[in-house]
Coordinates of C-alpha atoms and ligand atoms in Angstrom, one line a residue:
M1 CA 186.4 -32.8 156.7
S2 CA 188.5 -35.5 155.1
I3 CA 190.4 -34.4 152.1
F4 CA 191.0 -37.9 151.0
E5 CA 187.2 -38.5 150.8
D6 CA 187.1 -35.7 148.3
N7 CA 189.7 -37.6 146.2
N8 CA 187.5 -40.7 146.3
R9 CA 184.6 -38.7 144.9
R10 CA 186.8 -37.2 142.2
L11 CA 188.0 -40.7 141.3
A12 CA 184.4 -42.1 141.2
D13 CA 183.5 -39.3 138.8
I14 CA 186.4 -40.2 136.5
R15 CA 185.5 -43.9 136.7
E16 CA 182.0 -43.1 135.5
L17 CA 183.0 -40.6 132.8
E18 CA 185.6 -43.0 131.4
G19 CA 183.8 -46.3 132.0
I20 CA 186.7 -47.7 133.9
S21 CA 185.8 -50.8 135.9
E22 CA 185.9 -50.7 139.7
A23 CA 188.4 -53.6 139.7
E24 CA 190.8 -51.7 137.4
M25 CA 190.5 -48.5 139.4
S26 CA 190.9 -50.2 142.7
V27 CA 194.8 -49.9 142.5
L28 CA 194.2 -46.2 143.2
D29 CA 191.9 -46.7 146.2
N30 CA 194.7 -46.6 148.8
P31 CA 198.4 -45.9 149.1
V32 CA 200.8 -48.8 148.6
Q33 CA 202.8 -47.9 151.6
T34 CA 202.1 -45.9 154.7
K35 CA 204.8 -45.3 157.3
Y36 CA 204.3 -43.5 160.6
A37 CA 206.9 -42.6 163.3
E38 CA 207.0 -40.5 166.3
L39 CA 210.2 -38.4 166.2
E40 CA 211.7 -37.7 169.6
V41 CA 213.7 -34.5 169.8
N42 CA 214.8 -32.8 173.0
G43 CA 212.1 -34.7 175.0
R44 CA 209.3 -33.6 172.6
K45 CA 207.4 -36.0 170.3
Y46 CA 206.6 -35.1 166.7
P47 CA 204.2 -37.2 164.6
A48 CA 205.7 -37.9 161.2
W49 CA 204.6 -39.7 158.0
R50 CA 206.0 -40.9 154.7
I51 CA 203.4 -42.3 152.3
V52 CA 204.0 -43.8 148.9
Y53 CA 200.7 -43.8 146.9
N54 CA 201.7 -45.6 143.8
R55 CA 204.9 -47.1 142.2
A56 CA 203.7 -48.2 138.7
L57 CA 205.7 -45.4 136.9
G58 CA 208.8 -45.4 139.1
P59 CA 210.0 -44.6 142.6
G60 CA 208.0 -42.6 145.0
K61 CA 208.5 -38.8 144.6
G62 CA 207.1 -35.9 146.5
G63 CA 208.0 -33.3 149.2
I64 CA 208.1 -33.3 153.0
R65 CA 206.0 -30.7 154.8
F66 CA 206.6 -29.2 158.2
H67 CA 203.2 -27.8 159.4
P68 CA 201.0 -27.9 162.5
D69 CA 198.1 -29.2 160.5
V70 CA 199.9 -32.2 159.0
S71 CA 197.8 -35.4 159.4
E72 CA 197.7 -38.9 157.8
D73 CA 194.7 -37.9 155.8
E74 CA 196.5 -34.9 154.5
V75 CA 199.8 -36.7 153.6
K76 CA 197.8 -39.5 151.9
S77 CA 195.9 -36.9 149.8
L78 CA 199.2 -35.1 148.9
S79 CA 200.8 -38.4 147.9
F80 CA 197.8 -39.2 145.7
W81 CA 198.1 -35.8 144.0
M82 CA 201.8 -36.4 143.5
A83 CA 201.1 -39.7 141.7
L84 CA 198.7 -38.0 139.3
K85 CA 201.0 -35.0 138.9
N86 CA 204.1 -37.1 138.0
S87 CA 202.0 -39.2 135.6
L88 CA 200.6 -36.1 133.9
A89 CA 204.0 -34.5 133.7
D90 CA 205.4 -37.6 132.0
I91 CA 208.2 -38.1 134.5
P92 CA 209.2 -41.6 135.7
Y93 CA 207.9 -41.5 139.2
G94 CA 205.1 -42.8 141.3
G95 CA 203.8 -40.5 143.9
A96 CA 204.7 -40.0 147.6
K97 CA 204.6 -37.3 150.3
G98 CA 205.9 -36.8 153.8
G99 CA 205.2 -34.6 156.7
V100 CA 205.9 -33.7 160.3
K101 CA 203.2 -32.2 162.5
F102 CA 204.7 -29.1 164.2
N103 CA 205.0 -25.4 163.7
P104 CA 208.6 -24.8 162.4
K105 CA 208.1 -21.0 163.1
D106 CA 208.4 -21.9 166.8
S107 CA 211.7 -23.8 166.3
N108 CA 215.2 -22.5 166.1
Q109 CA 217.8 -23.8 163.6
E110 CA 219.2 -26.4 166.0
E111 CA 215.7 -27.9 166.5
L112 CA 214.9 -27.8 162.8
E113 CA 218.2 -29.7 162.1
A114 CA 217.5 -32.2 164.8
I115 CA 213.9 -32.9 163.5
S116 CA 215.2 -33.2 159.9
R117 CA 217.8 -35.7 160.9
A118 CA 215.3 -37.6 163.1
Y119 CA 213.0 -37.9 160.2
I120 CA 215.7 -39.6 158.1
R121 CA 216.6 -41.9 161.0
A122 CA 213.0 -43.0 161.2
F123 CA 212.4 -43.5 157.5
H124 CA 215.8 -44.1 155.8
E125 CA 215.2 -47.7 154.9
Y126 CA 212.2 -46.7 152.7
L127 CA 214.1 -43.9 150.9
G128 CA 216.7 -43.9 148.1
E129 CA 217.1 -42.7 144.6
N130 CA 215.4 -45.8 143.2
K131 CA 212.9 -46.2 146.1
D132 CA 211.4 -42.9 147.2
V133 CA 212.8 -39.4 146.6
P134 CA 211.7 -36.5 148.9
A135 CA 211.9 -32.8 148.2
P136 CA 210.8 -29.5 149.8
D137 CA 207.2 -28.7 150.4
V138 CA 205.4 -26.2 152.7
Y139 CA 207.9 -24.7 155.3
T140 CA 210.8 -26.9 154.2
N141 CA 213.8 -25.7 152.1
A142 CA 217.2 -26.5 150.6
Q143 CA 218.9 -26.4 154.1
I144 CA 216.5 -29.0 155.4
M145 CA 217.2 -31.2 152.3
A146 CA 220.9 -30.8 152.9
W147 CA 220.6 -32.0 156.6
M148 CA 218.4 -34.9 155.4
L149 CA 220.9 -35.9 152.7
D150 CA 223.7 -35.7 155.1
E151 CA 222.0 -37.9 157.6
F152 CA 221.0 -40.5 155.0
E153 CA 224.6 -40.6 153.6
K154 CA 226.0 -41.0 157.1
I155 CA 223.7 -43.9 157.9
N156 CA 224.5 -45.7 154.6
G157 CA 228.2 -44.8 154.4
R158 CA 228.1 -43.7 150.8
H159 CA 227.1 -40.7 148.6
E160 CA 223.6 -40.8 147.0
P161 CA 222.6 -37.2 146.1
G162 CA 219.7 -38.5 144.0
M163 CA 217.9 -39.7 147.2
I164 CA 216.5 -36.2 147.7
T165 CA 215.9 -33.1 145.5
G166 CA 215.7 -29.4 146.1
K167 CA 219.2 -29.5 147.6
P168 CA 221.7 -26.5 147.7
L169 CA 223.8 -26.1 144.6
E170 CA 227.0 -27.2 146.2
I171 CA 225.7 -30.7 147.0
G172 CA 224.0 -31.5 143.7
G173 CA 221.1 -29.1 143.5
L174 CA 220.0 -26.9 140.6
A175 CA 219.6 -23.1 140.7
L176 CA 216.5 -23.5 138.6
R177 CA 214.7 -25.5 141.4
G178 CA 214.3 -22.4 143.6
D179 CA 211.5 -20.7 141.7
A180 CA 210.5 -23.7 139.5
T181 CA 207.0 -24.2 140.9
A182 CA 206.2 -20.5 140.3
R183 CA 207.9 -20.5 136.9
G184 CA 205.9 -23.5 135.8
G185 CA 202.6 -22.0 137.1
Y186 CA 203.5 -18.7 135.4
L187 CA 204.0 -20.5 132.1
I188 CA 200.6 -22.2 132.5
I189 CA 198.9 -18.9 133.2
K190 CA 200.4 -17.5 130.0
E191 CA 199.0 -20.5 128.1
M192 CA 195.7 -20.1 129.8
A193 CA 195.5 -16.4 129.0
A194 CA 196.4 -17.0 125.4
E195 CA 193.5 -19.5 125.1
F196 CA 190.8 -17.8 127.3
L197 CA 191.8 -14.2 127.5
R198 CA 193.0 -13.6 124.0
G199 CA 193.3 -9.9 123.0
R200 CA 193.3 -8.6 126.6
R201 CA 196.4 -6.5 127.5
N202 CA 198.3 -7.7 130.6
K203 CA 197.8 -4.4 132.4
K204 CA 194.0 -4.9 132.0
I205 CA 194.1 -8.3 133.7
K206 CA 193.5 -8.1 137.4
I207 CA 195.0 -10.8 139.6
A208 CA 194.8 -11.6 143.3
I209 CA 197.3 -14.0 144.9
Q210 CA 196.7 -16.0 148.1
G211 CA 199.9 -17.1 149.7
F212 CA 203.4 -15.5 149.6
G213 CA 205.7 -18.5 150.3
N214 CA 208.1 -19.9 147.8
A215 CA 205.5 -20.5 145.1
G216 CA 203.3 -17.4 145.7
L217 CA 206.1 -14.9 146.0
F218 CA 208.0 -15.8 142.8
M219 CA 204.7 -16.2 140.9
T220 CA 203.7 -12.6 142.0
E221 CA 207.1 -11.3 140.9
K222 CA 206.9 -12.9 137.5
L223 CA 203.4 -11.7 136.8
F224 CA 204.2 -8.2 138.0
N225 CA 207.3 -8.0 135.7
D226 CA 205.0 -9.0 132.8
G227 CA 202.8 -6.1 133.5
Y228 CA 199.8 -7.9 135.0
K229 CA 197.8 -5.8 137.5
I230 CA 198.3 -7.5 140.9
I231 CA 195.6 -6.0 143.1
A232 CA 195.9 -8.1 146.2
V233 CA 198.3 -10.5 148.0
S234 CA 198.2 -12.3 151.3
D235 CA 200.3 -14.4 153.6
S236 CA 199.4 -16.4 156.7
Q237 CA 199.4 -13.2 158.8
G238 CA 197.4 -10.8 156.6
A239 CA 196.4 -9.4 153.2
V240 CA 196.7 -6.1 151.3
Y241 CA 194.6 -4.7 148.5
N242 CA 194.9 -1.8 146.1
E243 CA 192.5 -1.4 143.2
D244 CA 195.1 0.4 141.1
G245 CA 197.8 -2.3 141.5
L246 CA 200.3 -3.0 144.3
N247 CA 204.0 -2.2 144.2
I248 CA 205.2 -5.8 144.3
P249 CA 209.0 -5.1 144.6
E250 CA 208.3 -3.1 147.8
I251 CA 206.2 -5.9 149.2
I252 CA 208.8 -8.5 148.4
K253 CA 211.4 -6.3 150.2
L254 CA 209.1 -6.2 153.3
K255 CA 208.6 -10.0 153.1
N256 CA 212.3 -10.7 152.8
S257 CA 212.9 -8.6 155.9
G258 CA 210.7 -11.0 157.9
Q259 CA 207.5 -8.9 157.9
S260 CA 204.0 -9.8 156.7
V261 CA 202.7 -8.5 153.4
G262 CA 199.7 -7.2 155.5
V263 CA 201.9 -4.4 156.9
Y264 CA 202.5 -2.8 153.5
S265 CA 201.2 0.8 153.6
G266 CA 200.5 1.2 149.9
G267 CA 197.1 -0.4 150.1
R268 CA 194.1 -1.3 152.3
K269 CA 194.4 -4.1 154.8
I270 CA 191.8 -6.8 154.0
S271 CA 191.3 -10.3 155.4
N272 CA 192.4 -13.5 153.7
A273 CA 188.7 -14.4 153.3
E274 CA 188.0 -11.1 151.5
L275 CA 190.9 -11.6 149.1
L276 CA 189.3 -14.9 147.9
E277 CA 186.1 -13.0 147.0
L278 CA 187.5 -10.0 145.1
P279 CA 186.3 -9.2 141.6
V280 CA 189.4 -10.2 139.7
D281 CA 190.1 -12.0 136.4
I282 CA 192.5 -14.5 137.9
L283 CA 192.7 -15.8 141.5
V284 CA 196.0 -17.7 142.2
L285 CA 195.7 -20.0 145.2
A286 CA 199.2 -20.5 146.5
A287 CA 198.6 -21.3 150.2
L288 CA 197.2 -24.6 151.5
E289 CA 194.3 -27.1 151.0
N290 CA 190.6 -26.4 151.3
Q291 CA 190.7 -22.6 150.9
I292 CA 187.6 -22.5 148.6
I293 CA 184.9 -24.7 150.1
K294 CA 181.2 -25.0 149.7
E295 CA 180.6 -22.1 152.1
N296 CA 182.6 -19.4 150.2
A297 CA 182.6 -20.9 146.7
P298 CA 179.3 -19.1 145.7
R299 CA 180.9 -15.8 146.6
V300 CA 184.0 -16.3 144.4
R301 CA 184.0 -13.6 141.7
A302 CA 187.2 -14.5 139.8
D303 CA 186.6 -16.0 136.4
Y304 CA 189.8 -18.1 136.5
L305 CA 191.3 -19.9 139.5
V306 CA 194.8 -21.3 139.3
E307 CA 195.8 -23.9 141.9
L308 CA 199.5 -23.2 142.6
A309 CA 199.0 -24.9 146.0
N310 CA 198.0 -28.6 146.3
G311 CA 194.2 -29.1 146.8
P312 CA 193.1 -25.5 147.5
I313 CA 189.6 -26.2 146.2
S314 CA 187.3 -28.8 147.7
Y315 CA 185.2 -31.2 145.7
E316 CA 181.9 -29.5 146.6
A317 CA 183.4 -26.1 145.8
D318 CA 184.4 -27.5 142.4
L319 CA 180.8 -28.3 141.6
I320 CA 179.6 -24.8 142.7
L321 CA 182.4 -23.1 140.7
E322 CA 181.7 -25.2 137.7
K323 CA 178.0 -24.2 137.8
N324 CA 179.0 -20.6 138.0
K325 CA 181.1 -21.1 134.8
K326 CA 184.5 -20.6 136.5
I327 CA 187.5 -22.1 134.9
I328 CA 189.9 -23.9 137.3
V329 CA 193.5 -24.7 136.3
P330 CA 194.1 -27.8 138.5
D331 CA 197.1 -28.2 140.9
I332 CA 198.4 -31.3 139.2
L333 CA 199.0 -29.2 136.1
A334 CA 199.6 -25.7 137.4
N335 CA 202.2 -26.6 140.1
S336 CA 204.1 -29.4 138.4
G337 CA 207.1 -27.2 137.6
G338 CA 208.7 -27.9 140.9
V339 CA 208.7 -31.7 140.5
I340 CA 209.7 -31.5 136.9
V341 CA 212.9 -29.6 137.9
S342 CA 213.3 -32.1 140.7
Y343 CA 213.4 -34.7 138.0
F344 CA 216.2 -32.8 136.1
E345 CA 218.1 -32.6 139.4
W346 CA 217.6 -36.4 140.1
A347 CA 218.6 -37.4 136.6
Q348 CA 221.7 -35.3 136.8
N349 CA 222.6 -36.8 140.2
K350 CA 222.1 -40.3 138.9
T351 CA 224.1 -40.0 135.7
G352 CA 226.8 -37.7 137.0
Q353 CA 226.3 -35.5 133.9
I354 CA 226.1 -31.8 134.3
L355 CA 223.5 -30.1 132.2
D356 CA 223.4 -26.5 131.2
E357 CA 220.8 -24.5 133.2
E358 CA 219.6 -22.5 130.2
Y359 CA 218.9 -25.8 128.4
L360 CA 217.0 -27.1 131.4
R361 CA 215.0 -23.9 131.7
G362 CA 214.0 -24.3 128.0
L363 CA 213.1 -27.9 128.7
L364 CA 210.9 -26.9 131.6
G365 CA 209.1 -24.4 129.3
K366 CA 208.6 -27.0 126.6
K367 CA 207.2 -29.5 129.1
M368 CA 204.8 -27.1 130.7
K369 CA 203.5 -26.0 127.3
L370 CA 203.1 -29.6 126.2
N371 CA 201.3 -30.6 129.4
W372 CA 198.9 -27.6 129.1
R373 CA 198.2 -28.6 125.4
R374 CA 197.4 -32.2 126.2
V375 CA 195.1 -31.2 129.0
Y376 CA 193.4 -28.5 127.0
E377 CA 193.0 -30.8 124.0
K378 CA 191.3 -33.4 126.1
Y379 CA 189.1 -30.8 127.6
S380 CA 188.1 -29.3 124.2
E381 CA 187.6 -32.8 122.8
K382 CA 184.7 -33.3 125.2
N383 CA 183.1 -30.0 124.3
G384 CA 182.7 -28.6 127.7
A385 CA 181.3 -31.8 129.2
I386 CA 184.3 -32.1 131.5
T387 CA 186.5 -29.7 133.5
L388 CA 190.2 -29.0 133.0
R389 CA 190.7 -31.0 136.3
Q390 CA 188.8 -33.9 134.9
A391 CA 190.8 -33.8 131.7
A392 CA 194.1 -33.8 133.6
Y393 CA 192.8 -36.6 135.9
I394 CA 191.8 -38.7 132.9
L395 CA 195.2 -38.4 131.3
A396 CA 197.1 -39.1 134.5
I397 CA 195.0 -42.0 135.7
R398 CA 194.9 -43.7 132.2
K399 CA 198.7 -43.8 132.2
I400 CA 199.0 -45.2 135.7
L401 CA 196.4 -47.9 134.9
T402 CA 198.1 -48.8 131.7
A403 CA 201.4 -49.1 133.5
E404 CA 199.8 -51.3 136.1
K405 CA 198.3 -53.5 133.3
W406 CA 201.8 -54.0 131.7
R407 CA 203.1 -55.0 135.1
G408 CA 200.4 -57.6 135.3
Ligands
LIG501 N1 206.4 -30.3 147.0 C1 206.3 -30.1 145.6 C2 205.0 -30.5 145.0 O1 204.0 -30.6 145.7 C3 207.5 -30.7 144.8 C4 207.7 -32.1 144.9 C5 209.1 -32.6 144.4 O2 209.8 -31.8 143.8 O3 209.3 -33.8 144.5 O4 204.9 -30.7 143.9

């Protein structure tokens, strides 16, 4: 199934809802730039992409993913979502994404470094602080950003830390970036709960979390510390469930020692598929795309679904969930904390100014709250005729189209 076709269907719905002409919307039909290369490392070939979806609001911005399922269709969709996410978050970026198709879990550090550097050698002329600015995504991290920055600076013979974000502290990164996606999503859940679950005590709110990577792990920790009842978590190897609530610090310890959350003994082993269908209040989707599709959507029992990953719910699943009165907090709102902090990092790198982390943490909080408000107001304005996703899409798309108009 093509993920990008789903986006086209979502765009067509927005066009109809908002009465936008086909000609005006056509700037969003396809990416403005698609680059493909085959990286050659130690005699092996790795398909790699960097795609810029739109540049009306600023340079390309979005992560680089290392994953065996990476494809052009996927990178294109991810770059489209970045364009909308950046627009909705009010940060001066277009949207972009990159990826390399391979399983980094099968590679040692030397290979990872060689692949990271080869990626930059393939795409360096299209990257730069005012052209297109990568960051971490699934299975990439600060070390990979450091190798990429180093390769870029070696090729260009000058420093340019703002060409990539999510870097280690010592070379221009921000401590706040590490858990920023989770922090942003957590703040959105608080806003959502204040609106939809008013009066319910945290310990009475049951949550299941799919995915225990950077986003899912920190999200689970924050929700647990706030007293929410986390009854199930999963990673790519397994899932664990306990109706009375899981001991999250113990599970994090296990995970940090390199084991799967599925081996945790304080709960019952379940499958990933079962986790998605548990009777919880909130289901946080923090893994990959297309987790809720038309086949399992009718069986989803959570009342609220929060997309901490990009694109975890398909278009057809959206329609089924909507019919079943489920509320979905869309990815472009829920997971925008990462790229918002990337923006702080980039701005600091460009100006050379050093900003206080506490101040930036406050700014992230303000921005997340404001973004939630704007989406929620748009949604309420239409009296239930549109979803939160459609409200977010309308705001994001309107801004890109207006910027395109100004540019002529
Ligand atoms: N990969 C993250 C995302 O999907 C962050 C992108 C960035 O910081 O540029 O939003």
